[in-house]
Amino acid sequence: MSLPTPSHDAMMQALATSPGLIVPRLDWDRPPWNRWAFQHIREILPTAEVWRGSGPTSELPSALQDLGKVTFKRRDDSKSSVDNLIDATFTDGFIVLHCGRIIMERYANGMTPRSLHLSQSVAKSVVGTVAGILIGKGQLDPAAPITSYLPELAATAYKGAKLQHVLDMTSGVRYSEEYTDRYSDVGQTDVASGWKPVPPASDPGFRWPSHMWEQVLGLKVQEVEHGSRFLYRSVETDVLAFCMERVAGKRLAQLVSDEFWSRLGAEESASFTLDPAGYALASGGFNATLRDYARFGLLHLNQGTVNGARIVPEAWIIDIRRGTHGLANDYLRQSLPNGLYRNQFWIEDRARETIMCRGVFGQLIYIAPEDDLVVVKLSSYPDFLNLEFSIDTHRAIRAMAASLTGTR
């Protein structure tokens, strides 16, 4: 008997009131299920807490403005308002901070200020931030070979690659990021990470990795010279995280809490999804509240400090914003024509210092030092990627920034 597939609008209510409606494990991140699932990961997958610590919450003063009526030109040249964008792009949470104050905050689709929302690849920037802390402490060296931290990888395509290569996703390792192909490398990551079961009726001769470390050890093909190209591959962040765990002697969730989350002044503990071996998925398994993602954005906006206390080395923040070795490819240029990728962050325009954390299905943290602006958008798109939604969101943010700074 096939499971019912209610509309997006009915999903939240249906799951709350219909005990017989079960989210399928194979498709929980696909529409319409993701409308509910992204806010309820702990009810679907095993997770590890990223403790907020016992310190005080970092206050976010509020000075609300009616930015919803700000208009901008969409990619198709039609005119839209920010309110229309929020409604049309499957937004769950949207917050804008200017000069450190909340000036717009919206919740939709059943999300509340206490809801943890899956960040997808925004997690990469969280992990990259903690890597910067460890680099500042001298525990990691971007110029060091990965095999100096993980000697087991000498038998893989990562032999000869440096830590900076995985930070910038410029290793030459073959890993296919084809989200709709269940047999692709990222499809295998779905199984290795514990996110998905082995697809039913799959080839019985196909060997699926049983956990993330096993998948990394199985990456044997080097396509190009390390450092010669940018190619977005999620597994690079997991290789980085394994290096971090090795030098720190801690699991990733504990490491993120100790070095970062417990010092951020977060309102809530965060969480990571866990693979069958207990590894926290660095490349996409982080969950937090809307305001706490905004606090993460403020940390970077304020050059690594929270209320005057330094958490991230300033040199690391500057390297993300101004690093000279970031690369791009045609895919990146579709949405960011003059953009780069550096240290697990997206650079909007190499001529500016605006950086972004981005994840599939519409997750975004936008950090613009030039405008003293942080914007967070949490979403549950019906598609992994939607170029039109992405470009329209950037245009809406720039229109809001212009209205705030008087440059329109």
PDB file of N, CA and C in Angstrom, residues 18 22 30 51 55 76 118 158 198 220 224 238-239 297-298 318 320 330 395 404 407:
ATOM      1  N   SER A  18      -2.376  12.876  12.146  1.00  0.00           N
ATOM      2  CA  SER A  18      -2.644  11.584  11.520  1.00  0.00           C
ATOM      3  C   SER A  18      -1.555  10.592  11.887  1.00  0.00           C
ATOM      4  N   ILE A  22       3.257   8.302   7.886  1.00  0.00           N
ATOM      5  CA  ILE A  22       4.651   8.077   8.259  1.00  0.00           C
ATOM      6  C   ILE A  22       5.564   8.619   7.162  1.00  0.00           C
ATOM      7  N   ARG A  30      12.760  14.857   0.541  1.00  0.00           N
ATOM      8  CA  ARG A  30      12.149  15.220  -0.732  1.00  0.00           C
ATOM      9  C   ARG A  30      10.743  15.768  -0.480  1.00  0.00           C
ATOM     10  N   TRP A  51      26.162  21.123  22.717  1.00  0.00           N
ATOM     11  CA  TRP A  51      25.700  21.827  23.911  1.00  0.00           C
ATOM     12  C   TRP A  51      25.973  23.320  23.809  1.00  0.00           C
ATOM     13  N   GLY A  55      26.620  29.411  29.870  1.00  0.00           N
ATOM     14  CA  GLY A  55      26.774  30.869  29.906  1.00  0.00           C
ATOM     15  C   GLY A  55      25.517  31.601  29.503  1.00  0.00           C
ATOM     16  N   ASP A  76      13.642  37.166 -13.951  1.00  0.00           N
ATOM     17  CA  ASP A  76      12.872  37.228 -15.196  1.00  0.00           C
ATOM     18  C   ASP A  76      12.434  38.655 -15.539  1.00  0.00           C
ATOM     19  N   LEU A 118      17.299  21.950   9.984  1.00  0.00           N
ATOM     20  CA  LEU A 118      18.448  21.385   9.285  1.00  0.00           C
ATOM     21  C   LEU A 118      19.072  22.433   8.374  1.00  0.00           C
ATOM     22  N   TYR A 158      43.492  10.870  -1.880  1.00  0.00           N
ATOM     23  CA  TYR A 158      43.905  12.052  -1.113  1.00  0.00           C
ATOM     24  C   TYR A 158      45.414  12.099  -0.863  1.00  0.00           C
ATOM     25  N   VAL A 198      19.639   1.593   2.240  1.00  0.00           N
ATOM     26  CA  VAL A 198      19.993   1.145   0.889  1.00  0.00           C
ATOM     27  C   VAL A 198      18.710   1.126   0.064  1.00  0.00           C
ATOM     28  N   LYS A 220      39.377   6.226  -4.404  1.00  0.00           N
ATOM     29  CA  LYS A 220      40.690   5.804  -4.903  1.00  0.00           C
ATOM     30  C   LYS A 220      41.142   6.522  -6.164  1.00  0.00           C
ATOM     31  N   VAL A 224      42.391  14.952 -11.334  1.00  0.00           N
ATOM     32  CA  VAL A 224      43.262  16.047 -11.775  1.00  0.00           C
ATOM     33  C   VAL A 224      44.280  16.320 -10.672  1.00  0.00           C
ATOM     34  N   ASP A 238      33.903  16.353   5.192  1.00  0.00           N
ATOM     35  CA  ASP A 238      34.022  15.222   6.102  1.00  0.00           C
ATOM     36  C   ASP A 238      35.478  14.808   6.291  1.00  0.00           C
ATOM     37  N   VAL A 239      36.274  14.897   5.240  1.00  0.00           N
ATOM     38  CA  VAL A 239      37.707  14.637   5.384  1.00  0.00           C
ATOM     39  C   VAL A 239      38.326  15.667   6.334  1.00  0.00           C
ATOM     40  N   GLY A 297      26.245  34.258  12.088  1.00  0.00           N
ATOM     41  CA  GLY A 297      26.548  35.286  11.099  1.00  0.00           C
ATOM     42  C   GLY A 297      27.186  36.513  11.727  1.00  0.00           C
ATOM     43  N   LEU A 298      26.665  36.932  12.878  1.00  0.00           N
ATOM     44  CA  LEU A 298      27.236  38.094  13.573  1.00  0.00           C
ATOM     45  C   LEU A 298      28.675  37.835  14.014  1.00  0.00           C
ATOM     46  N   ILE A 318      39.802  37.132   8.038  1.00  0.00           N
ATOM     47  CA  ILE A 318      40.333  37.915   6.917  1.00  0.00           C
ATOM     48  C   ILE A 318      40.684  37.007   5.748  1.00  0.00           C
ATOM     49  N   ILE A 320      39.216  34.235   4.901  1.00  0.00           N
ATOM     50  CA  ILE A 320      37.986  33.853   4.213  1.00  0.00           C
ATOM     51  C   ILE A 320      37.545  34.976   3.284  1.00  0.00           C
ATOM     52  N   ASP A 330      32.263  26.951 -13.691  1.00  0.00           N
ATOM     53  CA  ASP A 330      31.079  27.458 -14.398  1.00  0.00           C
ATOM     54  C   ASP A 330      29.817  27.333 -13.553  1.00  0.00           C
ATOM     55  N   ARG A 395      19.043  39.114  -4.954  1.00  0.00           N
ATOM     56  CA  ARG A 395      18.589  40.435  -5.401  1.00  0.00           C
ATOM     57  C   ARG A 395      17.724  41.102  -4.333  1.00  0.00           C
ATOM     58  N   LEU A 404      18.414  50.209   3.388  1.00  0.00           N
ATOM     59  CA  LEU A 404      18.902  50.498   4.739  1.00  0.00           C
ATOM     60  C   LEU A 404      20.047  51.505   4.733  1.00  0.00           C
ATOM     61  N   THR A 407      21.279  53.803  -0.478  1.00  0.00           N
ATOM     62  CA  THR A 407      22.036  53.844  -1.751  1.00  0.00           C
ATOM     63  C   THR A 407      21.167  53.492  -2.941  1.00  0.00           C
TER      64      THR A 407
END
